mmCIF file of C-alpha atoms in Angstrom:
data_model
loop_
_atom_site.group_PDB
_atom_site.id
_atom_site.type_symbol
_atom_site.label_atom_id
_atom_site.label_comp_id
_atom_site.label_asym_id
_atom_site.label_seq_id
_atom_site.Cartn_x
_atom_site.Cartn_y
_atom_site.Cartn_z
ATOM 1 C CA UNK A 171 -0.041 -0.353 -0.059
ATOM 2 C CA UNK A 172 1.264 3.218 -1.135
ATOM 3 C CA UNK A 173 1.233 5.979 1.618
ATOM 4 C CA UNK A 174 1.471 9.657 1.652
ATOM 5 C CA UNK A 175 2.746 11.476 4.878
ATOM 6 C CA UNK A 176 1.948 15.060 4.795
ATOM 7 C CA UNK A 177 3.881 17.433 7.901
ATOM 8 C CA UNK A 178 2.957 19.054 10.150
ATOM 9 C CA UNK A 179 -0.884 18.404 10.381
ATOM 10 C CA UNK A 180 -1.891 21.885 11.252
ATOM 11 C CA UNK A 181 -0.135 25.618 10.729
ATOM 12 C CA UNK A 182 -1.067 28.483 12.315
ATOM 13 C CA UNK A 183 0.956 31.586 10.949
ATOM 14 C CA UNK A 184 0.613 35.374 10.777
ATOM 15 C CA UNK A 185 0.012 36.962 7.422
ATOM 16 C CA UNK A 186 3.469 37.992 5.674
ATOM 17 C CA UNK A 187 5.244 34.601 7.000
ATOM 18 C CA UNK A 188 6.796 31.984 5.033
ATOM 19 C CA UNK A 189 5.955 28.369 5.459
ATOM 20 C CA UNK A 190 6.754 25.431 3.856
ATOM 21 C CA UNK A 191 4.505 22.130 4.074
ATOM 22 C CA UNK A 192 6.163 18.535 3.052
ATOM 23 C CA UNK A 193 4.790 15.409 1.603
ATOM 24 C CA UNK A 194 6.783 11.960 1.874
ATOM 25 C CA UNK A 195 6.509 8.741 0.886
ATOM 26 C CA UNK A 196 8.580 5.313 1.047
ATOM 27 C CA UNK A 197 6.837 4.643 -2.773
ATOM 28 C CA UNK A 198 7.986 6.287 -6.103
ATOM 29 C CA UNK A 199 5.109 8.132 -7.919
ATOM 30 C CA UNK A 200 5.092 8.869 -11.650
ATOM 31 C CA UNK A 201 3.178 12.284 -10.354
ATOM 32 C CA UNK A 202 2.770 14.388 -7.623
ATOM 33 C CA UNK A 203 -0.394 16.820 -7.450
ATOM 34 C CA UNK A 204 -0.861 19.368 -4.695
ATOM 35 C CA UNK A 205 -4.550 20.268 -4.196
ATOM 36 C CA UNK A 206 -5.880 22.999 -1.889
ATOM 37 C CA UNK A 207 -9.162 22.671 -0.694
ATOM 38 C CA UNK A 208 -11.656 25.015 1.520
ATOM 39 C CA UNK A 209 -14.665 23.660 3.946
ATOM 40 C CA UNK A 210 -17.678 22.549 2.070
ATOM 41 C CA UNK A 211 -15.588 22.185 -1.155
ATOM 42 C CA UNK A 212 -13.676 19.789 -3.127
ATOM 43 C CA UNK A 213 -10.226 19.947 -3.620
ATOM 44 C CA UNK A 214 -8.816 22.358 -6.285
ATOM 45 C CA UNK A 215 -5.424 21.428 -8.179
ATOM 46 C CA UNK A 216 -2.724 23.643 -8.141
ATOM 47 C CA UNK A 217 0.081 21.854 -9.557
ATOM 48 C CA UNK A 218 1.102 18.544 -10.767
ATOM 49 C CA UNK A 219 5.067 17.376 -10.914
ATOM 50 C CA UNK A 220 6.319 14.658 -12.506
ATOM 51 C CA UNK A 221 10.097 14.544 -13.168
ATOM 52 C CA UNK A 222 12.542 14.389 -10.254
ATOM 53 C CA UNK A 223 13.776 17.368 -9.178
ATOM 54 C CA UNK A 224 11.393 19.687 -11.056
ATOM 55 C CA UNK A 225 10.378 22.804 -9.527
ATOM 56 C CA UNK A 226 7.257 24.787 -10.556
ATOM 57 C CA UNK A 227 6.542 28.225 -9.589
ATOM 58 C CA UNK A 228 2.580 29.607 -8.772
ATOM 59 C CA UNK A 229 3.468 33.156 -7.978
ATOM 60 C CA UNK A 230 3.754 33.155 -4.289
ATOM 61 C CA UNK A 231 3.702 29.365 -4.281
ATOM 62 C CA UNK A 232 6.733 27.370 -5.120
ATOM 63 C CA UNK A 233 6.455 23.406 -5.400
ATOM 64 C CA UNK A 234 9.319 20.850 -5.778
ATOM 65 C CA UNK A 235 9.476 17.001 -6.236
ATOM 66 C CA UNK A 236 12.455 14.888 -4.822
ATOM 67 C CA UNK A 237 15.037 13.758 -7.027
ATOM 68 C CA UNK A 238 13.611 10.154 -6.167
ATOM 69 C CA UNK A 239 10.022 11.152 -6.773
ATOM 70 C CA UNK A 240 9.110 10.151 -3.358
ATOM 71 C CA UNK A 241 8.889 13.399 -1.716
ATOM 72 C CA UNK A 242 7.543 16.935 -2.357
ATOM 73 C CA UNK A 243 7.459 20.452 -0.655
ATOM 74 C CA UNK A 244 5.110 23.227 -0.951
ATOM 75 C CA UNK A 245 6.531 26.713 -0.081
ATOM 76 C CA UNK A 246 4.215 29.277 0.736
ATOM 77 C CA UNK A 247 6.188 33.299 0.385
ATOM 78 C CA UNK A 248 4.514 36.099 1.952
ATOM 79 C CA UNK A 249 1.518 34.097 3.445
ATOM 80 C CA UNK A 250 -1.957 35.815 3.072
ATOM 81 C CA UNK A 251 -5.358 35.298 4.516
ATOM 82 C CA UNK A 252 -6.653 33.950 1.229
ATOM 83 C CA UNK A 253 -4.473 30.946 1.435
ATOM 84 C CA UNK A 254 -5.869 29.369 4.422
ATOM 85 C CA UNK A 255 -7.382 25.972 3.502
ATOM 86 C CA UNK A 256 -6.602 22.465 3.518
ATOM 87 C CA UNK A 257 -3.328 21.454 1.478
ATOM 88 C CA UNK A 258 -3.256 17.923 -0.153
ATOM 89 C CA UNK A 259 -0.736 16.180 -1.987
ATOM 90 C CA UNK A 260 -1.659 13.354 -3.952
ATOM 91 C CA UNK A 261 0.207 10.773 -5.621
ATOM 92 C CA UNK A 262 -0.156 8.968 -9.105
ATOM 93 C CA UNK A 263 1.044 5.676 -10.688
ATOM 94 C CA UNK A 264 0.085 4.501 -13.896
ATOM 95 C CA UNK A 265 -3.212 5.128 -15.020
ATOM 96 C CA UNK A 266 -5.676 7.874 -12.880
ATOM 97 C CA UNK A 267 -5.902 6.166 -9.180
ATOM 98 C CA UNK A 268 -4.342 9.053 -6.829
ATOM 99 C CA UNK A 269 -3.451 8.001 -3.535
ATOM 100 C CA UNK A 270 -4.207 11.391 -1.181
ATOM 101 C CA UNK A 271 -2.087 12.572 2.054
ATOM 102 C CA UNK A 272 -4.166 13.243 5.270
ATOM 103 C CA UNK A 273 -3.600 17.398 4.541
ATOM 104 C CA UNK A 274 -1.889 20.080 6.079
ATOM 105 C CA UNK A 275 -4.614 22.456 7.816
ATOM 106 C CA UNK A 276 -3.082 26.120 6.986
ATOM 107 C CA UNK A 277 -4.379 28.821 8.791
ATOM 108 C CA UNK A 278 -3.137 32.485 8.083
ATOM 109 C CA UNK A 279 -4.298 35.098 10.240
ATOM 110 C CA UNK A 280 -4.429 39.222 9.550
ATOM 111 C CA UNK B 211 -19.287 25.786 -17.964
ATOM 112 C CA UNK B 212 -21.020 24.156 -14.948
ATOM 113 C CA UNK B 213 -18.489 22.109 -13.020
ATOM 114 C CA UNK B 214 -19.295 19.001 -11.353
ATOM 115 C CA UNK B 215 -22.324 18.650 -9.461
ATOM 116 C CA UNK B 216 -23.420 16.479 -6.648
ATOM 117 C CA UNK B 217 -26.633 15.827 -5.055
ATOM 118 C CA UNK B 218 -27.774 15.970 -2.091
ATOM 119 C CA UNK B 219 -25.336 18.175 -0.785
ATOM 120 C CA UNK B 220 -26.764 16.494 2.913
ATOM 121 C CA UNK B 221 -28.004 13.334 3.728
ATOM 122 C CA UNK B 222 -28.852 12.149 7.180
ATOM 123 C CA UNK B 223 -30.095 8.874 7.420
ATOM 124 C CA UNK B 224 -30.403 6.130 10.070
ATOM 125 C CA UNK B 225 -28.312 3.115 10.643
ATOM 126 C CA UNK B 226 -29.661 0.089 8.455
ATOM 127 C CA UNK B 227 -31.157 2.189 5.301
ATOM 128 C CA UNK B 228 -30.288 2.457 1.858
ATOM 129 C CA UNK B 229 -28.635 5.541 0.196
ATOM 130 C CA UNK B 230 -28.273 6.722 -3.408
ATOM 131 C CA UNK B 231 -25.757 9.705 -3.907
ATOM 132 C CA UNK B 232 -25.512 11.267 -7.394
ATOM 133 C CA UNK B 233 -22.739 12.847 -9.164
ATOM 134 C CA UNK B 234 -22.982 14.837 -12.723
ATOM 135 C CA UNK B 235 -19.804 15.141 -14.087
ATOM 136 C CA UNK B 236 -18.394 18.099 -16.420
ATOM 137 C CA UNK B 237 -19.683 17.031 -19.954
ATOM 138 C CA UNK B 238 -17.261 15.587 -22.329
ATOM 139 C CA UNK B 239 -15.235 13.818 -19.577
ATOM 140 C CA UNK B 240 -14.834 9.762 -19.879
ATOM 141 C CA UNK B 241 -13.480 9.166 -16.604
ATOM 142 C CA UNK B 242 -15.026 9.244 -13.295
ATOM 143 C CA UNK B 243 -14.160 8.989 -9.716
ATOM 144 C CA UNK B 244 -15.952 8.392 -6.019
ATOM 145 C CA UNK B 245 -13.402 9.403 -3.394
ATOM 146 C CA UNK B 246 -14.901 9.303 0.583
ATOM 147 C CA UNK B 247 -13.222 11.671 3.134
ATOM 148 C CA UNK B 248 -13.411 11.065 6.737
ATOM 149 C CA UNK B 249 -12.669 14.320 8.859
ATOM 150 C CA UNK B 250 -9.159 14.993 9.421
ATOM 151 C CA UNK B 251 -8.173 12.563 6.601
ATOM 152 C CA UNK B 252 -7.575 13.248 3.222
ATOM 153 C CA UNK B 253 -9.644 11.528 0.073
ATOM 154 C CA UNK B 254 -9.826 7.837 -0.046
ATOM 155 C CA UNK B 255 -10.141 6.604 -3.431
ATOM 156 C CA UNK B 256 -13.529 4.354 -3.789
ATOM 157 C CA UNK B 257 -14.188 3.438 -7.213
ATOM 158 C CA UNK B 258 -13.202 4.799 -11.231
ATOM 159 C CA UNK B 259 -15.305 4.685 -14.151
ATOM 160 C CA UNK B 260 -13.759 4.838 -17.927
ATOM 161 C CA UNK B 261 -16.905 5.324 -19.580
ATOM 162 C CA UNK B 262 -20.056 3.094 -18.575
ATOM 163 C CA UNK B 263 -17.615 0.618 -16.968
ATOM 164 C CA UNK B 264 -16.027 0.361 -13.624
ATOM 165 C CA UNK B 265 -11.907 0.223 -14.272
ATOM 166 C CA UNK B 266 -11.224 -0.134 -10.960
ATOM 167 C CA UNK B 267 -13.630 -0.753 -7.815
ATOM 168 C CA UNK B 268 -10.511 -1.962 -5.222
ATOM 169 C CA UNK B 269 -11.287 0.931 -3.163
ATOM 170 C CA UNK B 270 -14.963 -0.208 -2.366
ATOM 171 C CA UNK B 271 -14.617 -1.109 1.381
ATOM 172 C CA UNK B 272 -16.819 -4.298 1.221
ATOM 173 C CA UNK B 273 -19.952 -5.316 -0.704
ATOM 174 C CA UNK B 274 -22.505 -2.824 0.953
ATOM 175 C CA UNK B 275 -21.053 -0.124 -1.557
ATOM 176 C CA UNK B 276 -22.012 -0.437 -5.246
ATOM 177 C CA UNK B 277 -21.647 2.460 -8.093
ATOM 178 C CA UNK B 278 -23.040 2.490 -11.357
ATOM 179 C CA UNK B 279 -22.682 4.788 -14.507
ATOM 180 C CA UNK B 280 -25.315 3.146 -16.768
ATOM 181 C CA UNK B 281 -24.955 5.843 -20.016
ATOM 182 C CA UNK B 282 -21.287 6.964 -19.381
ATOM 183 C CA UNK B 283 -22.193 10.469 -17.708
ATOM 184 C CA UNK B 284 -24.057 10.680 -14.537
ATOM 185 C CA UNK B 285 -23.075 8.106 -11.733
ATOM 186 C CA UNK B 286 -24.954 6.640 -8.580
ATOM 187 C CA UNK B 287 -23.096 5.541 -5.739
ATOM 188 C CA UNK B 288 -25.060 3.741 -3.812
ATOM 189 C CA UNK B 289 -24.903 2.090 -0.007
ATOM 190 C CA UNK B 290 -26.988 -0.579 1.570
ATOM 191 C CA UNK B 291 -27.544 -1.089 5.186
ATOM 192 C CA UNK B 292 -25.634 2.143 5.964
ATOM 193 C CA UNK B 293 -23.230 1.816 9.385
ATOM 194 C CA UNK B 294 -22.402 4.668 11.353
ATOM 195 C CA UNK B 295 -18.888 4.172 9.716
ATOM 196 C CA UNK B 296 -19.733 5.351 6.636
ATOM 197 C CA UNK B 297 -20.801 8.748 7.736
ATOM 198 C CA UNK B 298 -18.213 11.128 5.662
ATOM 199 C CA UNK B 299 -18.090 13.478 2.752
ATOM 200 C CA UNK B 300 -18.541 11.607 -0.500
ATOM 201 C CA UNK B 301 -16.621 13.140 -3.091
ATOM 202 C CA UNK B 302 -17.165 12.819 -7.153
ATOM 203 C CA UNK B 303 -14.370 13.976 -9.384
ATOM 204 C CA UNK B 304 -14.169 13.844 -13.442
ATOM 205 C CA UNK B 305 -11.637 13.992 -15.773
ATOM 206 C CA UNK B 306 -11.003 14.005 -19.486
ATOM 207 C CA UNK B 307 -8.764 11.223 -19.724
ATOM 208 C CA UNK B 308 -7.283 8.205 -17.883
ATOM 209 C CA UNK B 309 -3.801 9.253 -17.560
ATOM 210 C CA UNK B 310 -2.753 10.315 -14.051
ATOM 211 C CA UNK B 311 -1.695 13.511 -15.576
ATOM 212 C CA UNK B 312 -5.052 14.748 -16.334
ATOM 213 C CA UNK B 313 -6.707 17.323 -13.965
ATOM 214 C CA UNK B 314 -9.149 15.470 -11.709
ATOM 215 C CA UNK B 315 -12.213 18.448 -11.441
ATOM 216 C CA UNK B 316 -13.782 17.674 -7.857
ATOM 217 C CA UNK B 317 -17.281 18.328 -6.896
ATOM 218 C CA UNK B 318 -18.183 19.730 -3.462
ATOM 219 C CA UNK B 319 -19.170 16.608 -2.106
ATOM 220 C CA UNK B 320 -22.552 15.226 -0.052
ATOM 221 C CA UNK B 321 -21.867 15.058 3.513
ATOM 222 C CA UNK B 322 -23.218 11.563 4.485
ATOM 223 C CA UNK B 323 -24.484 11.317 8.161
ATOM 224 C CA UNK B 324 -25.631 7.991 9.504
ATOM 225 C CA UNK B 325 -27.304 7.841 13.167
#
């Protein structure tokens, strides 16, 4: 069974701070996706990374896929209250089944 | 264009009852997925359809759970003899193709509460 461990489980910070959340596995994935989920809504895809060592930037968000394709990180610069939400990583192997981590709940206070 | 819609948004039922949860995918999306999300957890894969057929139902927890997609569009997740442990948010997603590179678009979910 492929498992994805996310850390920290919960993060509460002030507006303007930087933060990094992690997604780790003992398994190799062909792709790694990051989603953000708000209360009462389904997850929304932020990024997909597929190449070991790949770095993708989306405005203030920087995503990195580990060289061995077993781990990933999400770094947010100058966090804003609108960044509040549950951040989920999901690993893909082969066809379409995704394995999700438990998520990191981020709370950004003004 | 409309996104993935799910009905009902909330369902409260009693232990032992039968429930049906409906998912309307994005028009033209051939792949459809059901996930279950318990409190404090990430979504857990249940079943995936490619067209009308279930391509992978390995995530269904037991034979009380069943899903159909008879015309390759709308899907219904059916749960028989509900148990309190079935309480969760049931999420549906759809995508254009079968590769895990294809973005899955999620609906808002149905919150099922079994009393």
